[in-house]
Amino acid sequence: MKGLRKILSALERAGIIVEDGLLVLILTSMILLAAGQIVMRNFFDFGFIWNDELLRLLVLWLAVAGALAASRSDKHINIDVLNRFLPQRAAVAVRTVTHLFTAAVCALVAWHSLEFVRTSYEFQDRLLGDVPAWALQSVLPLGFGLIAWRYIVHFARALAGLFRPGSAA
Amino acid sequence: MIAAGPILLLLALLGAPLFAIIAASAMLGFSREGIDLQALAIEFYGIAEMPILLAIPLFTFAGYLLSESGAPKRLVRLTRALLGWMPAGLAIVSLAACAFFTAFTGASGVTIIALGALLFPALHEAGYPEKFNLGLITSAGSLGLLFAPSLPLILYGIVAEVPVEDLFLAGILPGFLMILFLSGYSVWKNRAIREKLSDFSWREVGAAVREAAWEIPLPLVVLGGIYSGYFAISEAAAVTALYVLIVDVLILREIPLRQLPKIMRESMVLVGGILVILGMSLASTNYMIDSGVPQKLLELVGSLVVGEFTFLLLLLVFLLALGAILDIFSAIVLVVPLILPVALQFGIDPVHLGIVFLATMQLGYITPPVGLNLFIASYRFERPVVDLYLSTLPFFLFLLLSVVIIAFWPGLSLALLA
């Protein structure tokens, strides 16, 4: 049990580093590509053919990576009407329900995105010239799968907090 | 199946992430119609098919960088040098500085945190009553929403398929009207306190301008670039992000390089949160349009309402209630596709609708019980949130008055477009 917990927390730390690295990488390349494009077009009358498409894909990746980062500390946009006025234990109980729901929805989204990627694999769609589309699209099942995992962890923590008040919830 | 709607609503009210609620309702809708659930992923992938979305992460990052740098301090000094000589000068300075800053940071609460820390003690020192200061800073935290290049304006343009350039222009006069009303209230309210009127000094203006020399070109670059046709919106965003990055990190060196990943992550958490809701709502909106929800809504509203006037009145009441529980970004992606066709039927210009929508949702930031700014200010200034309900009330009423004027005077929004 202790070994498992150790592995899990090591995984979590590694995940955070990879995730931050990805966010920095995507955003930086976005800024450079988009600004570079203006310079190229105006001063050299020249542009990369795939630049626009690549930038649009980067937005998709950033959306998923950002959503994943937001799920790390449950910072997704929500309606916070009732929770602020509930007693603490009740609020934790409510969170176990909403976390489990979110995990289930994200798992479903991940599963059906996988189907989408599989279809695109079968049709051998190509993007950015000759890059297989499925490779670029697999960010969807991967991202939502990881978000589902994060919410399972949130769920487990809230549940533990419910039965052992005072522990991390 | 029939119980699914109320259950989702309950889960939303209990604080489940909105993107999950929207995804669940889209999947329910698709499966009810026998559509393969891959459709959700296909619609979400639509995010990669809207070039203008690029502007959202780039402007957001630039705004977060600015708020971490010395820019807020320089902005306050410059506004103070220019406007501080007026009666209730510092209050007006606060309003102007907050509005300008919010335009760049997109009303994410950053304004209250970045500028509140400077303005709150300064107002106190100048002799303004604390209750007034709390109300002022909290309400001003979302004041610049109607000024370019604010995030909600861009998002409305994307969702309603209206040129973002037009929205940028349309927001200017209504935005000034709001500042004017709050300034007027501040002057009247503080007529009794004798704040020592500071003298206008060209030397101080010169010094403040020199200090802010790197930031002053920013609005010119953004707006000038867009309206001269030199940049597209997303390119202006890229230039802004790169410019701010170079100035704050390399030239002024106010932000150490090792702090960048943290700022990038924080800003992208907000962006990811907005885009994931947008992506899911692409699916749910498509489903709702296919199953004829806008037509049903139109029939319903048509049976209740005759004419533009009553429609606008109903819209305002609806948006005020919506703004009290839903944040501005979710409200735009969820509600605009449904009310836009109805508004068009009643002869309302989509650009004007956008300004009315955003101006009313701006009130939502300070509407009890859950207005975002109320909680941010309560946390930042360590006051119970009920104090903030009371102190923002007069500001709320004046903003409400300006929203009514904006709604029933379309010319104000559309004048600069003619």
Coordinates of C-alpha atoms in Angstrom, one line a residue:
Chain A
M1 CA 0.0 0.0 0.0
K2 CA 2.8 2.4 1.0
G3 CA 4.8 1.4 -2.1
L4 CA 1.8 2.1 -4.3
R5 CA 1.3 5.5 -2.8
K6 CA 5.0 6.3 -3.3
I7 CA 4.7 5.4 -7.0
L8 CA 1.6 7.4 -7.4
S9 CA 3.0 10.6 -5.9
A10 CA 6.2 10.2 -7.9
L11 CA 4.0 9.9 -11.0
E12 CA 2.1 13.0 -10.0
R13 CA 5.3 15.0 -9.6
A14 CA 6.6 13.8 -13.0
G15 CA 3.2 14.6 -14.5
I16 CA 3.4 18.2 -13.2
I17 CA 6.8 18.7 -14.6
V18 CA 5.9 17.3 -18.1
E19 CA 2.7 19.4 -18.1
D20 CA 4.4 22.7 -17.2
G21 CA 7.1 21.9 -19.7
L22 CA 4.5 21.3 -22.4
L23 CA 2.6 24.5 -21.6
V24 CA 5.8 26.6 -21.8
L25 CA 6.8 24.9 -25.0
I26 CA 3.4 25.3 -26.7
L27 CA 2.9 28.9 -25.7
T28 CA 6.5 29.9 -26.6
S29 CA 6.3 28.3 -30.0
M30 CA 2.9 30.0 -30.5
I31 CA 4.3 33.4 -29.8
L32 CA 7.4 32.9 -32.0
L33 CA 5.5 31.3 -34.9
A34 CA 2.8 34.0 -34.9
A35 CA 5.2 36.9 -34.6
G36 CA 7.6 35.3 -37.0
Q37 CA 4.9 35.0 -39.6
I38 CA 4.3 38.8 -39.5
V39 CA 8.0 39.5 -39.9
M40 CA 8.3 37.1 -42.8
R41 CA 5.3 38.3 -44.6
N42 CA 6.0 42.0 -44.3
F43 CA 9.8 42.1 -44.7
F44 CA 10.6 39.0 -46.8
D45 CA 7.3 38.5 -48.6
F46 CA 7.5 34.9 -47.6
G47 CA 5.5 32.6 -45.3
F48 CA 5.6 29.0 -44.2
I49 CA 2.9 27.1 -45.9
W50 CA 1.9 25.1 -42.8
N51 CA 2.2 28.0 -40.3
D52 CA -1.5 28.8 -40.0
E53 CA -2.5 25.2 -39.7
L54 CA 0.2 24.5 -37.1
L55 CA -0.8 27.5 -35.1
R56 CA -4.4 26.3 -35.1
L57 CA -3.3 22.9 -33.9
L58 CA -1.2 24.5 -31.2
V59 CA -4.4 26.3 -29.9
L60 CA -6.1 22.9 -29.6
W61 CA -3.1 21.4 -27.8
L62 CA -2.9 24.4 -25.5
A63 CA -6.6 24.1 -24.7
V64 CA -6.2 20.5 -23.7
A65 CA -2.9 21.1 -21.8
G66 CA -4.4 24.1 -20.0
A67 CA -7.5 22.2 -19.1
L68 CA -5.3 19.4 -17.7
A69 CA -3.4 22.0 -15.7
A70 CA -6.6 23.5 -14.4
S71 CA -7.8 20.0 -13.3
R72 CA -4.6 19.7 -11.2
S73 CA -6.1 21.8 -8.4
D74 CA -9.7 21.7 -9.5
K75 CA -9.6 25.2 -10.9
H76 CA -12.1 24.7 -13.7
I77 CA -14.8 27.3 -14.2
N78 CA -17.9 26.4 -12.2
I79 CA -20.9 27.8 -10.6
D80 CA -20.1 28.3 -7.0
V81 CA -23.5 29.2 -5.5
L82 CA -24.2 26.5 -3.0
N83 CA -20.8 25.4 -1.9
R84 CA -19.8 28.7 -0.3
F85 CA -22.7 28.4 2.1
L86 CA -22.5 24.7 3.0
P87 CA -20.9 23.5 6.2
Q88 CA -17.5 22.1 5.6
R89 CA -18.4 18.4 5.9
A90 CA -21.3 18.7 3.6
A91 CA -19.2 20.6 1.1
V92 CA -16.7 17.7 1.1
A93 CA -19.5 15.2 0.6
V94 CA -20.8 17.3 -2.3
R95 CA -17.3 17.3 -3.8
T96 CA -17.0 13.5 -3.8
V97 CA -20.1 13.5 -6.0
T98 CA -19.1 16.2 -8.4
H99 CA -15.5 14.8 -8.7
L100 CA -16.8 11.4 -9.5
F101 CA -19.2 12.8 -12.1
T102 CA -16.4 14.8 -13.7
A103 CA -14.1 11.8 -13.8
A104 CA -16.9 9.7 -15.5
V105 CA -17.7 12.3 -18.1
C106 CA -14.0 12.8 -19.0
A107 CA -13.5 9.1 -19.3
L108 CA -16.4 8.9 -21.7
V109 CA -15.0 11.9 -23.7
A110 CA -11.6 10.2 -23.8
W111 CA -13.1 7.0 -25.0
H112 CA -15.1 8.6 -27.8
S113 CA -12.2 10.7 -28.8
L114 CA -10.2 7.5 -29.1
E115 CA -12.9 6.3 -31.6
F116 CA -12.5 9.6 -33.5
V117 CA -8.7 9.2 -33.7
R118 CA -9.2 5.5 -34.8
T119 CA -11.5 6.6 -37.6
S120 CA -9.0 9.2 -38.7
Y121 CA -6.3 6.5 -38.6
E122 CA -8.4 4.2 -40.8
F123 CA -9.0 6.9 -43.3
Q124 CA -5.3 7.8 -43.2
D125 CA -6.1 11.5 -42.9
R126 CA -3.1 13.8 -43.3
L127 CA -2.4 17.2 -41.8
L128 CA 0.4 19.7 -42.1
G129 CA 1.4 18.3 -45.5
D130 CA 2.1 14.7 -44.7
V131 CA 1.8 14.2 -41.0
P132 CA -0.7 11.5 -40.0
A133 CA -3.7 13.3 -38.5
W134 CA -4.3 10.7 -35.8
A135 CA -0.9 11.5 -34.2
L136 CA -1.8 15.2 -33.9
Q137 CA -5.4 14.4 -32.8
S138 CA -4.5 11.9 -30.1
V139 CA -4.0 14.8 -27.7
L140 CA -7.8 14.6 -27.2
P141 CA -8.1 11.0 -25.8
L142 CA -4.8 11.4 -24.0
G143 CA -5.7 14.8 -22.4
F144 CA -9.2 13.8 -21.3
G145 CA -8.0 10.5 -20.0
L146 CA -5.5 12.3 -17.8
I147 CA -8.1 14.7 -16.6
A148 CA -10.4 11.8 -15.7
W149 CA -7.5 10.3 -13.8
R150 CA -6.9 13.6 -11.9
Y151 CA -10.6 13.7 -10.9
I152 CA -10.4 10.1 -9.7
V153 CA -7.6 11.2 -7.5
H154 CA -9.6 14.3 -6.3
F155 CA -12.5 11.9 -5.6
A156 CA -10.4 9.5 -3.6
R157 CA -8.9 12.4 -1.5
A158 CA -12.4 13.9 -0.8
L159 CA -13.7 10.5 0.1
A160 CA -10.8 10.0 2.5
G161 CA -11.4 13.4 4.0
L162 CA -15.1 12.5 4.5
F163 CA -14.2 9.5 6.7
R164 CA -11.2 10.9 8.4
P165 CA -12.1 14.6 9.1
G166 CA -9.0 16.7 9.4
S167 CA -7.0 14.8 6.8
A168 CA -6.3 16.3 3.4
A169 CA -9.6 16.8 1.6
Chain B
M1 CA -33.5 10.0 -19.3
I2 CA -36.1 12.6 -18.5
A3 CA -34.5 13.2 -15.1
A4 CA -31.1 13.9 -16.7
G5 CA -31.7 17.6 -17.2
P6 CA -32.6 18.5 -13.6
I7 CA -29.8 16.2 -12.3
L8 CA -27.2 18.0 -14.5
L9 CA -28.6 21.4 -13.3
L10 CA -28.2 20.3 -9.7
L11 CA -24.7 19.1 -10.3
A12 CA -23.8 22.4 -12.0
L13 CA -25.2 24.3 -9.0
L14 CA -23.2 22.1 -6.6
G15 CA -20.1 23.2 -8.3
A16 CA -19.2 20.5 -10.9
P17 CA -16.9 21.9 -13.6
L18 CA -19.1 23.5 -16.3
F19 CA -17.3 21.9 -19.2
A20 CA -18.2 18.4 -17.8
I21 CA -21.9 19.5 -17.4
I22 CA -21.9 20.7 -21.0
A23 CA -20.1 17.6 -22.3
A24 CA -22.6 15.4 -20.5
S25 CA -25.6 17.2 -21.9
A26 CA -24.2 17.1 -25.4
M27 CA -23.5 13.3 -25.1
L28 CA -27.0 12.8 -23.8
G29 CA -28.4 14.8 -26.7
F30 CA -26.4 12.9 -29.3
S31 CA -27.3 9.5 -27.9
R32 CA -31.0 10.4 -27.7
E33 CA -30.8 11.2 -31.4
G34 CA -28.9 8.1 -32.2
I35 CA -25.8 10.0 -33.2
D36 CA -22.4 8.4 -32.7
L37 CA -20.7 10.0 -29.7
Q38 CA -17.6 10.6 -31.8
A39 CA -19.5 13.7 -32.8
L40 CA -18.4 15.3 -29.5
A41 CA -14.7 14.8 -30.3
I42 CA -15.3 16.0 -33.9
E43 CA -17.0 19.2 -32.6
F44 CA -14.4 19.8 -30.0
Y45 CA -11.7 19.5 -32.7
G46 CA -13.4 22.6 -34.2
I47 CA -11.2 24.6 -31.8
A48 CA -8.4 23.8 -34.3
E49 CA -10.4 25.4 -37.1
M50 CA -10.9 28.9 -35.7
P51 CA -7.8 31.0 -36.5
I52 CA -8.9 33.9 -34.3
L53 CA -8.8 31.8 -31.2
L54 CA -5.1 32.3 -31.2
A55 CA -5.7 35.8 -29.8
I56 CA -7.1 34.4 -26.5
P57 CA -4.0 32.7 -25.1
L58 CA -1.7 35.5 -26.4
F59 CA -3.6 38.4 -25.0
T60 CA -4.1 36.6 -21.7
F61 CA -0.5 35.8 -21.3
A62 CA 0.5 39.4 -22.1
G63 CA -2.0 40.6 -19.5
Y64 CA -0.7 38.3 -16.8
L65 CA 2.9 39.4 -17.6
L66 CA 1.9 43.0 -17.3
S67 CA 0.3 42.5 -14.0
E68 CA 3.4 40.8 -12.6
S69 CA 5.6 43.6 -13.8
G70 CA 5.9 47.2 -12.6
A71 CA 3.3 48.3 -15.1
P72 CA 0.5 48.7 -12.6
K73 CA 2.6 51.2 -10.6
R74 CA 3.6 53.2 -13.6
L75 CA 0.1 53.2 -14.9
V76 CA -1.2 54.6 -11.6
R77 CA 1.5 57.3 -11.5
L78 CA 0.8 58.3 -15.1
T79 CA -3.0 58.5 -14.6
R80 CA -2.4 60.4 -11.3
A81 CA -0.2 62.9 -13.1
L82 CA -2.9 63.4 -15.7
L83 CA -6.1 63.3 -13.7
G84 CA -5.1 63.7 -10.1
W85 CA -5.8 67.5 -10.0
M86 CA -9.6 66.9 -10.4
P87 CA -12.0 66.9 -7.5
A88 CA -12.1 63.4 -6.1
G89 CA -9.0 63.0 -8.3
L90 CA -7.7 59.8 -6.8
A91 CA -11.0 58.1 -7.2
I92 CA -11.2 59.0 -10.8
V93 CA -7.6 57.9 -11.2
S94 CA -8.5 54.6 -9.8
L95 CA -11.4 54.1 -12.2
A96 CA -9.4 55.1 -15.2
A97 CA -6.4 53.0 -14.3
C98 CA -8.5 49.9 -13.5
A99 CA -10.4 50.3 -16.8
F100 CA -7.3 50.5 -18.8
F101 CA -5.7 47.6 -17.0
T102 CA -8.8 45.3 -17.3
A103 CA -8.9 45.9 -21.0
F104 CA -5.6 44.1 -21.2
T105 CA -6.1 41.5 -18.6
G106 CA -9.6 40.5 -19.5
A107 CA -11.4 40.9 -16.3
S108 CA -10.2 37.8 -14.6
G109 CA -9.9 39.3 -11.2
V110 CA -6.2 40.2 -11.9
T111 CA -7.1 43.9 -11.8
I112 CA -8.2 43.9 -8.2
I113 CA -5.1 42.0 -7.1
A114 CA -2.6 44.0 -9.1
L115 CA -4.0 47.5 -8.8
G116 CA -6.0 47.2 -5.6
A117 CA -2.8 46.7 -3.6
L118 CA -1.6 50.1 -4.8
L119 CA -4.9 52.1 -4.9
F120 CA -6.6 50.9 -1.7
P121 CA -4.0 52.3 0.7
A122 CA -3.5 55.4 -1.4
L123 CA -7.2 56.2 -1.2
H124 CA -7.2 55.6 2.5
E125 CA -4.3 58.0 3.0
A126 CA -6.1 60.6 0.9
G127 CA -9.0 60.5 3.4
Y128 CA -11.6 58.6 1.4
P129 CA -13.9 56.5 3.6
E130 CA -13.1 52.8 3.7
K131 CA -16.5 51.7 2.6
F132 CA -16.3 53.8 -0.5
N133 CA -12.8 52.6 -1.3
L134 CA -13.9 48.9 -1.1
G135 CA -16.9 49.5 -3.3
L136 CA -14.8 51.5 -5.8
I137 CA -12.0 49.1 -6.2
T138 CA -14.3 46.0 -6.4
S139 CA -16.6 47.6 -9.0
A140 CA -13.7 49.0 -11.0
G141 CA -12.1 45.5 -11.3
S142 CA -14.3 44.7 -14.2
L143 CA -14.8 48.2 -15.6
G144 CA -12.6 47.9 -18.7
L145 CA -14.5 45.0 -20.1
L146 CA -15.9 46.9 -23.0
F147 CA -12.5 48.3 -24.1
A148 CA -10.3 46.6 -26.7
P149 CA -8.6 44.1 -26.6
S150 CA -10.6 42.5 -23.7
L151 CA -11.1 38.8 -23.8
P152 CA -14.9 38.8 -23.6
L153 CA -15.2 41.1 -26.6
I154 CA -13.1 38.7 -28.6
L155 CA -15.0 35.7 -27.4
Y156 CA -18.3 37.2 -28.3
G157 CA -17.1 38.1 -31.8
I158 CA -16.0 34.4 -32.3
V159 CA -19.3 32.9 -31.0
A160 CA -21.6 35.4 -32.7
E161 CA -19.6 35.6 -35.9
V162 CA -19.4 39.3 -35.7
P163 CA -16.1 41.1 -36.7
V164 CA -14.1 41.6 -33.6
E165 CA -12.8 45.0 -35.0
D166 CA -16.4 46.3 -34.9
L167 CA -16.9 45.2 -31.3
F168 CA -13.7 46.9 -30.3
L169 CA -15.0 50.2 -31.7
A170 CA -18.6 49.7 -30.4
G171 CA -17.4 49.2 -26.8
I172 CA -15.6 52.6 -26.6
L173 CA -18.5 55.0 -25.9
P174 CA -20.5 52.7 -23.7
G175 CA -17.3 52.0 -21.7
F176 CA -16.7 55.7 -21.3
L177 CA -20.3 56.2 -20.2
M178 CA -19.8 53.7 -17.3
I179 CA -16.6 55.5 -16.2
L180 CA -18.4 58.8 -16.4
F181 CA -21.2 57.7 -14.2
L182 CA -18.9 56.2 -11.6
S183 CA -16.7 59.3 -11.7
G184 CA -19.7 61.5 -11.2
Y185 CA -20.9 59.5 -8.2
S186 CA -17.4 59.6 -6.7
V187 CA -17.1 63.4 -7.1
W188 CA -20.6 63.9 -5.6
K189 CA -20.1 61.4 -2.8
N190 CA -16.8 62.9 -1.7
R191 CA -17.8 66.6 -2.0
A192 CA -17.6 66.8 1.8
I193 CA -14.0 65.6 2.3
R194 CA -11.5 68.1 1.5
E195 CA -8.9 66.1 -0.3
K196 CA -6.1 68.5 -1.0
L197 CA -6.3 69.2 -4.7
S198 CA -3.0 68.4 -6.1
D199 CA -1.6 70.8 -8.7
F200 CA -1.3 69.8 -12.3
S201 CA 2.4 69.6 -13.1
W202 CA 3.9 69.2 -16.5
R203 CA 7.1 68.1 -14.9
E204 CA 5.3 65.2 -13.1
V205 CA 3.5 64.3 -16.3
G206 CA 6.8 64.3 -18.2
A207 CA 8.5 62.1 -15.6
A208 CA 5.5 59.7 -15.5
V209 CA 5.5 59.5 -19.3
R210 CA 9.2 58.8 -19.4
E211 CA 8.8 56.1 -16.8
A212 CA 6.0 54.4 -18.7
A213 CA 7.7 54.9 -22.1
W214 CA 7.6 51.2 -22.8
E215 CA 4.0 50.7 -22.0
I216 CA 2.5 53.8 -23.7
P217 CA 3.0 52.4 -27.3
L218 CA 1.0 49.2 -26.4
P219 CA -2.5 50.5 -27.1
L220 CA -1.2 52.2 -30.2
V221 CA 0.4 49.1 -31.5
V222 CA -2.7 47.0 -30.8
L223 CA -5.4 49.3 -32.1
G224 CA -3.3 51.1 -34.7
G225 CA -2.1 47.9 -36.1
I226 CA -5.6 46.5 -36.3
Y227 CA -7.4 49.5 -37.8
S228 CA -4.7 50.4 -40.3
G229 CA -5.2 46.9 -41.6
Y230 CA -1.6 46.0 -40.9
F231 CA -2.4 43.2 -38.4
A232 CA -5.2 40.7 -37.9
I233 CA -6.5 40.5 -34.3
S234 CA -4.5 37.3 -33.6
E235 CA -1.4 38.9 -35.1
A236 CA -1.9 42.0 -32.9
A237 CA -2.1 39.6 -30.0
A238 CA 1.2 37.9 -31.0
V239 CA 2.9 41.3 -31.3
T240 CA 1.6 42.3 -27.9
A241 CA 2.7 39.1 -26.2
L242 CA 6.2 39.2 -27.7
Y243 CA 6.6 43.0 -27.0
V244 CA 5.6 42.7 -23.4
L245 CA 7.8 39.6 -23.0
I246 CA 10.8 41.4 -24.4
V247 CA 10.2 44.6 -22.4
D248 CA 9.5 43.1 -19.0
V249 CA 11.9 40.2 -19.1
L250 CA 14.8 41.4 -21.2
I251 CA 14.8 45.2 -21.2
L252 CA 13.4 46.3 -17.8
R253 CA 14.2 42.9 -16.2
E254 CA 11.3 43.2 -13.8
I255 CA 10.3 39.6 -14.3
P256 CA 13.1 37.0 -13.8
L257 CA 13.3 34.4 -16.4
R258 CA 12.8 31.6 -13.9
Q259 CA 9.4 33.1 -13.0
L260 CA 8.1 32.8 -16.5
P261 CA 7.0 29.2 -16.4
K262 CA 4.8 30.0 -13.4
I263 CA 3.2 33.0 -15.1
M264 CA 2.7 31.0 -18.3
R265 CA 1.0 28.2 -16.4
E266 CA -1.3 30.5 -14.4
S267 CA -2.4 32.3 -17.5
M268 CA -2.9 29.1 -19.4
V269 CA -5.0 27.5 -16.6
L270 CA -7.5 30.3 -17.3
V271 CA -7.2 29.9 -21.1
G272 CA -7.6 26.1 -20.9
G273 CA -10.6 26.6 -18.7
I274 CA -12.3 28.9 -21.2
L275 CA -11.4 26.9 -24.3
V276 CA -12.5 23.6 -22.9
I277 CA -15.9 25.1 -22.2
L278 CA -15.9 26.6 -25.7
G279 CA -15.0 23.2 -27.3
M280 CA -17.7 21.3 -25.4
S281 CA -20.3 24.0 -26.2
L282 CA -19.5 23.7 -29.9
A283 CA -21.1 20.3 -29.6
S284 CA -24.0 21.1 -27.3
T285 CA -24.9 24.2 -29.3
N286 CA -24.9 22.3 -32.5
Y287 CA -27.2 19.7 -31.0
M288 CA -29.5 22.4 -29.6
I289 CA -29.7 24.2 -33.0
D290 CA -30.3 20.9 -34.8
S291 CA -33.2 20.1 -32.5
G292 CA -34.7 23.5 -33.0
V293 CA -34.2 25.1 -29.6
P294 CA -33.7 28.7 -31.0
Q295 CA -37.0 28.4 -32.9
K296 CA -38.8 27.2 -29.8
L297 CA -37.3 30.0 -27.9
L298 CA -38.3 32.5 -30.5
E299 CA -41.9 31.2 -30.4
L300 CA -42.0 31.5 -26.7
V301 CA -40.5 35.0 -26.6
G302 CA -42.7 36.0 -29.5
S303 CA -45.8 35.0 -27.5
L304 CA -44.7 37.0 -24.5
V305 CA -43.2 40.1 -26.1
V306 CA -44.2 42.6 -28.7
G307 CA -41.6 44.9 -30.1
E308 CA -38.0 45.7 -29.5
F309 CA -38.5 47.7 -26.3
T310 CA -40.1 44.9 -24.3
F311 CA -37.7 42.4 -25.8
L312 CA -34.7 44.4 -24.5
L313 CA -36.3 44.8 -21.1
L314 CA -36.9 41.0 -20.9
L315 CA -33.3 40.4 -22.1
L316 CA -31.9 42.7 -19.4
V317 CA -33.7 41.0 -16.6
F318 CA -32.7 37.6 -17.9
L319 CA -29.0 38.6 -18.3
L320 CA -28.9 40.2 -14.8
A321 CA -30.1 36.9 -13.3
L322 CA -27.7 34.9 -15.5
G323 CA -24.8 37.1 -14.6
A324 CA -25.5 36.5 -10.9
I325 CA -24.7 32.8 -11.2
L326 CA -22.7 32.3 -14.4
D327 CA -19.3 33.7 -15.3
I328 CA -19.0 35.8 -18.4
F329 CA -17.1 33.3 -20.5
S330 CA -19.5 30.4 -20.1
A331 CA -22.4 32.8 -20.5
I332 CA -21.1 33.9 -23.9
V333 CA -20.5 30.5 -25.3
L334 CA -23.7 28.9 -23.9
V335 CA -26.3 31.7 -24.2
V336 CA -25.3 33.9 -27.2
P337 CA -25.9 31.2 -29.9
L338 CA -29.5 30.8 -28.5
I339 CA -30.5 34.4 -28.0
L340 CA -28.8 35.8 -31.1
P341 CA -31.3 34.5 -33.6
V342 CA -34.2 35.8 -31.4
A343 CA -32.6 39.2 -31.1
L344 CA -32.1 39.4 -34.8
Q345 CA -35.9 38.8 -35.3
F346 CA -36.6 41.7 -33.0
G347 CA -34.3 43.9 -35.2
I348 CA -31.4 44.2 -32.8
D349 CA -28.0 44.7 -34.3
P350 CA -25.7 41.8 -33.3
V351 CA -22.9 44.3 -32.4
H352 CA -25.2 46.2 -30.1
L353 CA -26.5 42.9 -28.6
G354 CA -22.8 42.1 -27.8
I355 CA -22.2 45.3 -26.0
V356 CA -25.5 45.0 -24.1
F357 CA -24.7 41.4 -23.2
L358 CA -21.2 42.1 -22.0
A359 CA -22.2 45.3 -20.1
T360 CA -24.9 43.4 -18.3
M361 CA -22.6 40.5 -17.5
Q362 CA -20.1 42.9 -16.2
L363 CA -22.6 43.7 -13.4
G364 CA -22.6 40.0 -12.7
Y365 CA -19.0 40.4 -11.3
I366 CA -20.4 42.4 -8.4
T367 CA -23.9 40.9 -8.1
P368 CA -24.5 39.0 -4.8
P369 CA -24.3 36.3 -3.8
V370 CA -21.5 34.9 -6.0
G371 CA -20.1 37.8 -8.0
L372 CA -16.4 36.9 -8.6
N373 CA -15.0 40.3 -7.8
L374 CA -16.8 40.3 -4.4
F375 CA -14.9 37.2 -3.4
I376 CA -11.6 38.3 -4.8
A377 CA -11.9 41.6 -3.0
S378 CA -13.0 39.9 0.2
Y379 CA -10.0 37.7 0.1
R380 CA -7.5 40.4 -1.0
F381 CA -8.6 43.0 1.5
E382 CA -9.6 40.6 4.3
R383 CA -13.1 41.8 4.8
P384 CA -16.3 39.7 5.2
V385 CA -18.0 39.3 1.9
V386 CA -21.2 40.9 3.3
D387 CA -19.3 44.2 3.7
L388 CA -18.6 44.1 0.1
Y389 CA -22.2 43.5 -0.8
L390 CA -23.1 46.7 0.9
S391 CA -20.2 48.8 -0.2
T392 CA -20.6 47.9 -3.9
L393 CA -24.3 48.6 -3.9
P394 CA -24.2 52.3 -4.9
F395 CA -21.7 51.5 -7.6
F396 CA -23.9 48.6 -8.8
L397 CA -26.9 51.0 -9.1
F398 CA -25.0 53.5 -11.2
L399 CA -23.6 50.8 -13.4
L400 CA -27.2 49.4 -13.8
L401 CA -28.4 52.8 -14.9
S402 CA -25.6 53.0 -17.5
V403 CA -26.5 49.5 -18.7
V404 CA -30.1 50.5 -19.2
I405 CA -29.0 53.5 -21.2
I406 CA -26.6 51.4 -23.3
A407 CA -29.4 48.9 -24.0
F408 CA -32.0 51.4 -25.1
W409 CA -29.7 53.7 -27.0
P410 CA -28.2 51.6 -29.7
G411 CA -26.7 54.7 -31.3
L412 CA -24.2 54.9 -28.5
S413 CA -22.7 51.5 -29.4
L414 CA -23.1 51.9 -33.2
A415 CA -22.0 55.6 -33.6
L416 CA -18.3 54.8 -34.2
L417 CA -19.1 52.1 -36.7
A418 CA -21.1 54.4 -39.1

